[in-house]
CSV table of C-alpha atoms in Angstrom, one decimal:
chain,number,residue,atom,x,y,z
A,1,MET,CA,-42.3,118.7,-4.0
A,2,THR,CA,-38.3,119.1,-3.3
A,3,ARG,CA,-37.4,120.8,-0.2
A,4,SER,CA,-34.1,122.0,1.0
A,5,ASN,CA,-35.1,121.9,4.4
A,6,TYR,CA,-35.3,119.0,6.7
A,7,SER,CA,-35.3,117.9,10.3
A,8,SER,CA,-33.0,116.5,12.9
A,9,GLU,CA,-34.9,113.3,12.6
A,10,ASP,CA,-34.1,113.4,9.0
A,11,GLU,CA,-30.3,113.7,9.7
A,12,ARG,CA,-30.7,110.8,12.3
A,13,TRP,CA,-31.8,108.4,9.9
A,14,MET,CA,-29.7,109.5,7.1
A,15,ARG,CA,-26.7,108.9,9.4
A,16,LEU,CA,-27.8,105.3,9.7
A,17,ALA,CA,-28.3,105.2,6.0
A,18,LEU,CA,-24.6,106.4,5.3
A,19,GLU,CA,-23.2,103.7,8.0
A,20,LEU,CA,-24.9,101.0,6.2
A,21,ALA,CA,-23.8,102.2,2.9
A,22,GLU,CA,-20.1,101.8,4.0
A,23,ASN,CA,-20.6,98.1,4.3
A,24,GLY,CA,-20.2,98.1,0.5
A,25,LEU,CA,-16.7,99.6,0.6
A,26,LYS,CA,-15.0,96.8,-1.0
A,27,THR,CA,-17.4,95.0,-3.3
A,28,THR,CA,-19.5,97.8,-5.2
A,29,SER,CA,-16.8,99.8,-7.0
A,30,PRO,CA,-16.9,101.4,-9.5
A,31,ASN,CA,-20.6,101.6,-8.5
A,32,PRO,CA,-21.6,103.9,-5.5
A,33,MET,CA,-21.9,102.8,-2.0
A,34,VAL,CA,-25.5,103.4,-1.0
A,35,GLY,CA,-27.5,102.7,2.2
A,36,CYS,CA,-31.4,102.7,2.9
A,37,VAL,CA,-33.7,103.0,5.9
A,38,ILE,CA,-37.3,102.9,6.0
A,39,VAL,CA,-39.0,104.4,8.8
A,40,LEU,CA,-42.6,104.3,10.0
A,41,ASP,CA,-44.2,106.2,12.8
A,42,ASN,CA,-40.4,107.0,13.9
A,43,ILE,CA,-39.3,103.3,13.7
A,44,VAL,CA,-37.0,101.5,11.5
A,45,ILE,CA,-38.8,98.8,9.8
A,46,ALA,CA,-36.3,97.9,7.2
A,47,GLU,CA,-32.6,98.5,6.2
A,48,GLY,CA,-30.6,97.5,3.1
A,49,TRP,CA,-27.4,98.7,1.3
A,50,HIS,CA,-25.9,98.0,-2.2
A,51,GLU,CA,-24.0,94.6,-1.1
A,52,LYS,CA,-22.1,94.1,-4.5
A,53,LEU,CA,-21.6,95.4,-8.1
A,54,GLY,CA,-24.3,94.2,-10.5
A,55,GLU,CA,-26.6,93.0,-7.7
A,56,ALA,CA,-29.6,94.5,-5.9
A,57,HIS,CA,-29.7,98.0,-4.9
A,58,ALA,CA,-30.1,99.5,-1.5
A,59,GLU,CA,-33.8,100.3,-1.9
A,60,VAL,CA,-34.5,96.8,-3.2
A,61,ASN,CA,-32.8,95.0,-0.5
A,62,ALA,CA,-34.6,97.2,2.2
A,63,LEU,CA,-38.1,96.7,0.7
A,64,SER,CA,-37.7,93.2,0.2
A,65,LYS,CA,-37.5,92.8,4.1
A,66,ILE,CA,-41.1,94.0,4.5
A,67,PRO,CA,-43.1,92.1,1.8
A,68,ASN,CA,-46.1,92.2,3.9
A,69,HIS,CA,-46.5,95.8,4.3
A,70,THR,CA,-49.3,97.2,2.2
A,71,ARG,CA,-49.3,100.6,0.1
A,72,GLU,CA,-51.6,102.1,2.8
A,73,GLN,CA,-48.9,101.5,5.5
A,74,LEU,CA,-46.0,102.5,3.2
A,75,LYS,CA,-47.7,105.8,2.3
A,76,LYS,CA,-46.8,107.0,5.8
A,77,ALA,CA,-43.4,105.6,5.7
A,78,THR,CA,-40.1,107.6,4.6
A,79,ALA,CA,-37.2,105.9,2.7
A,80,TYR,CA,-33.8,107.5,3.6
A,81,VAL,CA,-31.5,106.8,0.6
A,82,THR,CA,-27.9,108.2,0.7
A,83,LEU,CA,-28.2,108.6,-3.2
A,84,GLU,CA,-30.9,109.7,-5.6
A,85,PRO,CA,-32.9,106.6,-6.6
A,86,CYS,CA,-32.0,105.3,-10.2
A,87,CYS,CA,-34.5,105.5,-12.7
A,88,HIS,CA,-32.9,103.7,-15.8
A,89,GLN,CA,-32.6,100.0,-16.4
A,90,GLY,CA,-28.7,98.9,-15.9
A,91,LYS,CA,-27.7,95.8,-14.4
A,92,THR,CA,-30.7,95.9,-12.2
A,93,PRO,CA,-34.2,97.3,-12.6
A,94,PRO,CA,-35.0,101.1,-11.9
A,95,CYS,CA,-35.4,101.9,-7.9
A,96,THR,CA,-37.9,104.7,-8.6
A,97,GLU,CA,-40.4,102.3,-10.2
A,98,LEU,CA,-40.1,99.9,-6.9
A,99,LEU,CA,-40.5,102.9,-4.5
A,100,ILE,CA,-43.8,104.0,-6.8
A,101,GLU,CA,-45.2,100.3,-7.0
A,102,ARG,CA,-44.8,99.9,-3.2
A,103,GLY,CA,-46.4,103.0,-2.4
A,104,VAL,CA,-43.7,104.9,-0.1
A,105,GLY,CA,-45.0,108.1,0.6
A,106,ARG,CA,-41.8,110.1,1.1
A,107,VAL,CA,-38.4,109.6,-0.1
A,108,VAL,CA,-35.3,111.7,1.5
A,109,SER,CA,-31.8,111.3,-0.2
A,110,SER,CA,-28.4,113.0,0.5
A,111,MET,CA,-27.4,114.0,-3.1
A,112,VAL,CA,-28.3,113.9,-6.8
A,113,ASP,CA,-26.7,111.0,-8.8
A,114,PRO,CA,-23.8,112.5,-10.9
A,115,ASN,CA,-24.6,109.6,-13.4
A,116,GLY,CA,-26.2,111.6,-16.3
A,117,LEU,CA,-28.5,108.7,-17.0
A,118,VAL,CA,-29.9,109.6,-13.7
A,119,SER,CA,-29.0,113.1,-12.4
A,120,GLY,CA,-32.3,114.7,-11.1
A,121,LYS,CA,-34.5,112.4,-13.4
A,122,GLY,CA,-35.0,110.0,-10.3
A,123,HIS,CA,-36.3,112.6,-8.2
A,124,GLU,CA,-38.6,114.0,-11.0
A,125,LYS,CA,-39.9,110.5,-11.5
A,126,LEU,CA,-40.9,110.2,-7.7
A,127,LYS,CA,-42.3,113.8,-7.8
A,128,GLU,CA,-44.5,112.8,-10.9
A,129,ALA,CA,-45.7,110.0,-8.8
A,130,GLY,CA,-46.9,112.3,-5.8
A,131,ILE,CA,-44.0,111.2,-3.7
A,132,GLU,CA,-42.6,114.0,-1.5
A,133,THR,CA,-38.9,114.2,-2.0
A,134,THR,CA,-36.3,116.0,-0.1
A,135,THR,CA,-32.5,116.0,-1.0
A,136,GLY,CA,-29.4,117.4,0.3
A,137,VAL,CA,-29.5,115.7,3.9
A,138,LEU,CA,-25.9,115.1,5.1
A,139,SER,CA,-24.7,115.7,1.6
A,140,ASP,CA,-21.2,116.6,2.4
A,141,GLU,CA,-20.9,113.0,4.1
A,142,ALA,CA,-22.3,111.3,1.3
A,143,ARG,CA,-20.3,113.2,-1.1
A,144,ASP,CA,-17.0,112.1,0.7
A,145,LEU,CA,-18.2,108.5,0.9
A,146,ASN,CA,-18.6,108.3,-2.8
A,147,LYS,CA,-15.9,110.6,-3.9
A,148,LYS,CA,-14.4,108.0,-6.4
A,149,PHE,CA,-17.8,107.5,-8.1
A,150,ILE,CA,-18.3,111.2,-8.2
A,151,HIS,CA,-14.9,111.5,-10.1
A,152,LEU,CA,-15.6,108.9,-12.4
A,153,HIS,CA,-18.5,110.6,-13.8
A,154,SER,CA,-16.6,114.0,-13.8
A,155,SER,CA,-13.5,112.8,-15.5
A,156,ASP,CA,-12.0,110.4,-17.9
A,157,LEU,CA,-9.0,109.7,-15.5
A,158,PRO,CA,-9.0,107.1,-12.5
A,159,PHE,CA,-9.3,108.6,-9.0
A,160,VAL,CA,-5.4,109.0,-8.1
A,161,THR,CA,-4.2,108.8,-4.6
A,162,LEU,CA,-0.5,109.4,-3.5
A,163,LYS,CA,0.9,107.7,-0.5
A,164,TRP,CA,4.2,108.0,1.1
A,165,ALA,CA,6.0,107.7,4.4
A,166,GLN,CA,8.6,110.2,5.7
A,167,SER,CA,10.4,110.9,8.9
A,168,LYS,CA,9.9,113.6,11.3
A,169,ASP,CA,12.5,115.7,9.5
A,170,GLY,CA,11.1,115.2,6.2
A,171,PHE,CA,13.1,112.4,4.5
A,172,ILE,CA,11.6,109.4,2.4
A,173,ASP,CA,14.7,107.1,2.5
A,174,PRO,CA,18.0,107.5,4.4
A,175,GLU,CA,20.0,107.2,1.1
A,176,ILE,CA,19.5,109.7,-1.8
A,177,ASP,CA,20.3,106.8,-4.5
A,178,ALA,CA,19.8,103.6,-2.8
A,179,PRO,CA,21.4,100.8,-4.4
A,180,THR,CA,19.9,97.9,-6.4
A,181,GLY,CA,18.6,94.9,-4.3
A,182,ARG,CA,19.0,96.8,-0.8
A,183,GLY,CA,15.4,96.1,0.2
A,184,SER,CA,12.8,98.5,1.7
A,185,TYR,CA,13.6,100.5,4.6
A,186,PRO,CA,10.5,100.9,6.9
A,187,ILE,CA,10.1,104.2,8.1
A,188,THR,CA,6.8,103.9,9.9
A,189,SER,CA,5.1,101.4,12.3
A,190,ASP,CA,3.3,98.1,11.9
A,191,GLU,CA,0.0,99.8,12.5
A,192,SER,CA,0.7,102.1,9.6
A,193,MET,CA,1.7,99.2,7.5
A,194,VAL,CA,-1.8,97.6,8.2
A,195,TYR,CA,-3.3,100.9,7.3
A,196,VAL,CA,-1.5,101.2,4.0
A,197,HIS,CA,-2.7,97.4,3.0
A,198,GLU,CA,-6.2,98.7,3.8
A,199,LEU,CA,-5.8,101.7,1.5
A,200,ARG,CA,-4.4,99.2,-1.3
A,201,SER,CA,-7.6,97.2,-1.0
A,202,LEU,CA,-9.8,100.1,-1.9
A,203,HIS,CA,-8.0,100.7,-5.2
A,204,THR,CA,-8.0,99.0,-8.3
A,205,GLY,CA,-4.5,99.5,-9.3
A,206,ILE,CA,-1.2,100.2,-7.5
A,207,LEU,CA,1.6,102.0,-9.3
A,208,VAL,CA,5.3,102.4,-8.9
A,209,GLY,CA,8.5,103.3,-11.0
A,210,ARG,CA,11.3,101.1,-11.9
A,211,LYS,CA,13.7,102.3,-9.0
A,212,THR,CA,11.1,101.3,-6.6
A,213,ILE,CA,11.1,97.5,-7.9
A,214,GLU,CA,15.0,97.4,-8.2
A,215,VAL,CA,15.6,98.9,-4.9
A,216,ASP,CA,12.6,97.4,-2.5
A,217,ASP,CA,11.3,94.4,-4.6
A,218,PRO,CA,8.0,95.0,-3.1
A,219,SER,CA,4.8,92.6,-3.3
A,220,LEU,CA,2.4,95.4,-3.8
A,221,ASN,CA,-0.4,93.3,-2.8
A,222,VAL,CA,-2.8,93.1,0.4
A,223,ARG,CA,-1.6,90.8,3.1
A,224,GLU,CA,-2.5,92.5,6.6
A,225,VAL,CA,-6.4,92.9,5.6
A,226,ASP,CA,-9.0,91.4,4.0
A,227,GLY,CA,-9.8,92.3,0.4
A,228,GLU,CA,-8.6,92.0,-3.1
A,229,SER,CA,-5.0,92.9,-4.1
A,230,PRO,CA,-5.1,95.9,-6.8
A,231,ILE,CA,-3.5,95.3,-10.2
A,232,ARG,CA,0.1,96.0,-9.9
A,233,ILE,CA,1.4,98.8,-12.5
A,234,VAL,CA,5.1,99.3,-13.1
A,235,ILE,CA,6.6,102.4,-15.2
A,236,ASP,CA,9.8,101.1,-16.8
A,237,PRO,CA,10.0,103.3,-20.2
A,238,ASP,CA,13.1,101.2,-21.4
A,239,LEU,CA,12.3,97.9,-20.1
A,240,ARG,CA,15.5,98.0,-18.2
A,241,LEU,CA,14.0,95.4,-15.6
A,242,ASP,CA,14.0,91.8,-15.9
A,243,ILE,CA,10.6,91.8,-14.4
A,244,SER,CA,10.4,87.9,-14.1
A,245,ASN,CA,13.0,88.1,-11.4
A,246,TYR,CA,11.1,90.3,-8.9
A,247,LYS,CA,8.1,89.7,-6.7
A,248,VAL,CA,5.4,91.4,-8.6
A,249,ALA,CA,5.8,89.0,-11.4
A,250,LYS,CA,6.1,85.8,-9.3
A,251,LEU,CA,2.9,86.5,-7.3
A,252,GLU,CA,-0.5,85.8,-8.4
A,253,GLY,CA,-2.4,88.5,-10.3
A,254,GLU,CA,-1.7,90.6,-13.4
A,255,VAL,CA,1.1,93.2,-13.6
A,256,PHE,CA,0.8,96.2,-16.3
A,257,LEU,CA,4.2,97.1,-17.4
A,258,LEU,CA,4.2,100.5,-19.1
A,259,HIS,CA,7.1,101.2,-21.5
A,260,ASN,CA,8.2,103.1,-24.6
A,261,LYS,CA,10.0,100.3,-26.6
A,262,ALA,CA,8.9,99.4,-30.2
A,263,GLU,CA,9.3,95.7,-29.6
A,264,VAL,CA,8.9,93.5,-26.7
A,265,ASP,CA,9.6,89.8,-25.8
A,266,LYS,CA,6.0,89.0,-24.8
A,267,ASN,CA,7.0,85.7,-23.2
A,268,ALA,CA,9.3,87.1,-20.6
A,269,SER,CA,6.7,86.5,-17.9
A,270,LYS,CA,3.3,85.1,-18.5
A,271,ASN,CA,1.2,87.3,-16.1
A,272,VAL,CA,2.9,90.4,-17.1
A,273,ARG,CA,0.9,92.7,-19.6
A,274,TYR,CA,3.3,94.8,-21.8
A,275,LEU,CA,1.8,98.0,-22.5
A,276,ASN,CA,3.4,100.6,-24.8
A,277,ALA,CA,2.0,103.9,-23.1
A,278,PRO,CA,2.5,107.7,-23.9
A,279,LEU,CA,4.8,108.0,-20.7
A,280,GLN,CA,5.9,111.6,-21.8
A,281,ASN,CA,2.5,112.7,-21.2
A,282,LEU,CA,1.1,111.5,-17.6
A,283,GLU,CA,-2.2,112.6,-18.1
A,284,SER,CA,-2.7,110.3,-21.4
A,285,THR,CA,-1.1,107.4,-19.5
A,286,LEU,CA,-3.7,107.6,-16.9
A,287,LYS,CA,-6.4,107.9,-19.6
A,288,LEU,CA,-5.0,104.5,-20.9
A,289,MET,CA,-5.4,103.0,-17.5
A,290,ARG,CA,-8.9,104.2,-16.9
A,291,ASP,CA,-9.7,102.5,-20.4
A,292,LEU,CA,-8.0,99.3,-19.2
A,293,GLY,CA,-10.5,99.3,-16.2
A,294,ILE,CA,-8.5,101.2,-13.6
A,295,HIS,CA,-11.0,103.2,-11.7
A,296,SER,CA,-8.7,104.1,-8.9
A,297,VAL,CA,-5.0,104.0,-8.6
A,298,LEU,CA,-2.6,104.2,-5.5
A,299,ILE,CA,0.8,105.6,-6.3
A,300,GLU,CA,3.3,104.5,-3.9
A,301,GLY,CA,6.4,105.9,-5.3
A,302,GLY,CA,9.3,106.5,-5.3
A,303,ALA,CA,9.9,110.0,-4.9
A,304,TYR,CA,10.6,110.9,-8.5
A,305,THR,CA,7.3,109.3,-9.6
A,306,LEU,CA,5.2,110.9,-6.8
A,307,ARG,CA,6.6,114.2,-7.7
A,308,LYS,CA,5.7,114.0,-11.2
A,309,PHE,CA,2.1,113.3,-10.2
A,310,ILE,CA,2.3,116.5,-7.9
A,311,ASP,CA,4.0,118.7,-10.3
A,312,GLU,CA,1.4,117.9,-13.1
A,313,ARG,CA,-1.5,118.3,-10.3
A,314,LEU,CA,-2.7,114.6,-11.3
A,315,TRP,CA,-3.9,113.8,-8.1
A,316,ASN,CA,-7.1,113.6,-5.9
A,317,GLN,CA,-6.0,112.7,-2.4
A,318,ALA,CA,-2.7,112.3,-0.6
A,319,TYR,CA,-2.0,110.1,2.4
A,320,VAL,CA,1.3,111.3,4.1
A,321,PHE,CA,2.4,109.1,6.9
A,322,SER,CA,5.1,110.7,9.3
A,323,SER,CA,7.3,108.9,11.8
A,324,ASN,CA,8.4,110.3,15.1
A,325,THR,CA,11.9,109.6,14.4
A,326,ASN,CA,14.4,111.8,12.4
A,327,LEU,CA,16.9,110.3,9.6
A,328,LYS,CA,18.8,113.7,9.4
A,329,ASP,CA,19.8,113.0,6.0
A,330,GLY,CA,18.8,111.3,2.7
A,331,LEU,CA,16.2,111.4,0.0
A,332,LYS,CA,13.9,114.4,0.7
A,333,ALA,CA,10.2,113.6,0.8
A,334,PRO,CA,8.0,115.3,-1.9
A,335,LYS,CA,6.3,118.7,-1.0
A,336,ILE,CA,2.7,118.9,-1.3
A,337,GLU,CA,0.2,121.6,-1.2
A,338,GLY,CA,-3.5,120.9,-0.5
A,339,ARG,CA,-6.2,121.0,2.2
A,340,ILE,CA,-5.8,118.9,5.0
A,341,ILE,CA,-9.2,116.9,5.6
A,342,LYS,CA,-8.1,114.5,8.4
A,343,GLU,CA,-5.2,113.8,10.9
A,344,ILE,CA,-4.8,110.5,12.4
A,345,HIS,CA,-2.4,109.0,15.0
A,346,LEU,CA,-1.2,105.5,14.2
A,347,ASP,CA,0.9,104.2,17.3
A,348,ILE,CA,3.8,106.4,17.1
A,349,ASP,CA,3.2,107.8,13.6
A,350,SER,CA,0.8,110.5,12.4
A,351,LEU,CA,-1.1,110.6,9.1
A,352,LYS,CA,-2.3,113.5,7.1
A,353,ILE,CA,-4.9,113.1,4.5
A,354,TYR,CA,-4.9,116.1,1.7
A,355,ASN,CA,-7.5,117.0,-0.9
A,356,ASN,CA,-6.4,118.4,-4.0
A,357,PRO,CA,-8.0,122.0,-4.1
A,358,ASN,CA,-7.8,122.2,-8.0
């Protein structure tokens, strides 16, 4: 039977399973990160996690490490899984069938799978087979870990993360209208820059407006950490940029150039994909991105672009870096209303992470 009560030991082993799940942080998207710990007589006998999109799930990886344990032995074991075991044939076979076949006596999960193909059906399969099931153990932690995955099953938009750096007195740039070709003006420390590159590596796409390209000529890639660079997305409604002159078009990787022009010289740059997008409707533009395989997008600016997403409430999380120095004047940083879920110190900087309460 499904129980809402659980023990401190259940929490202990589930916490380990959540730690294992994080190993898939950069390799499983858009699928969830999942960890599995199998415990017998209060001893861990196997561990596993979902290592890569399209490959074996956490339960399969864990059970493969104990091939000689019999059904009689595993009847006394508990499998701790951070997400409801799947019960449908996808890229891999159903995990429920393997758990039943191996004779695991009890399955504890953190949360119900939001995927409609599973969503409670996995637990039902286990119960029908006589396996005791418990769910809801460390559910808040599990939901936070897989917030992007959960979003993708409740929305037709990508998961949107806003990011900007500001001075202590709330300016995003020392100049209100920075001239073309000026270059970027670093506000925060090198440690914050490394954190930003880590953030980039966790998103499918990264988006800026035309002005940011003109002024800063950013690379918009991952250089300071391990991981894949996101697809670079530039909003340029009237195609005023000669994109081939900028780093985003010179570096490896595809660039999406969103515009409203009827005709385009599609030979302007070989790795640039020109997309006629409904830019007057930001939500429709995000839907287009999702259709193109952008499951999560990091909005890096500039100020006008960030404010558009804030004003239309089309964001899920925001990362606001603040330095300990004052600019005294310049371009004001966006104002945001949200629930602060975490505050971090990075060298001489601070970082506040906001959740959209809507």
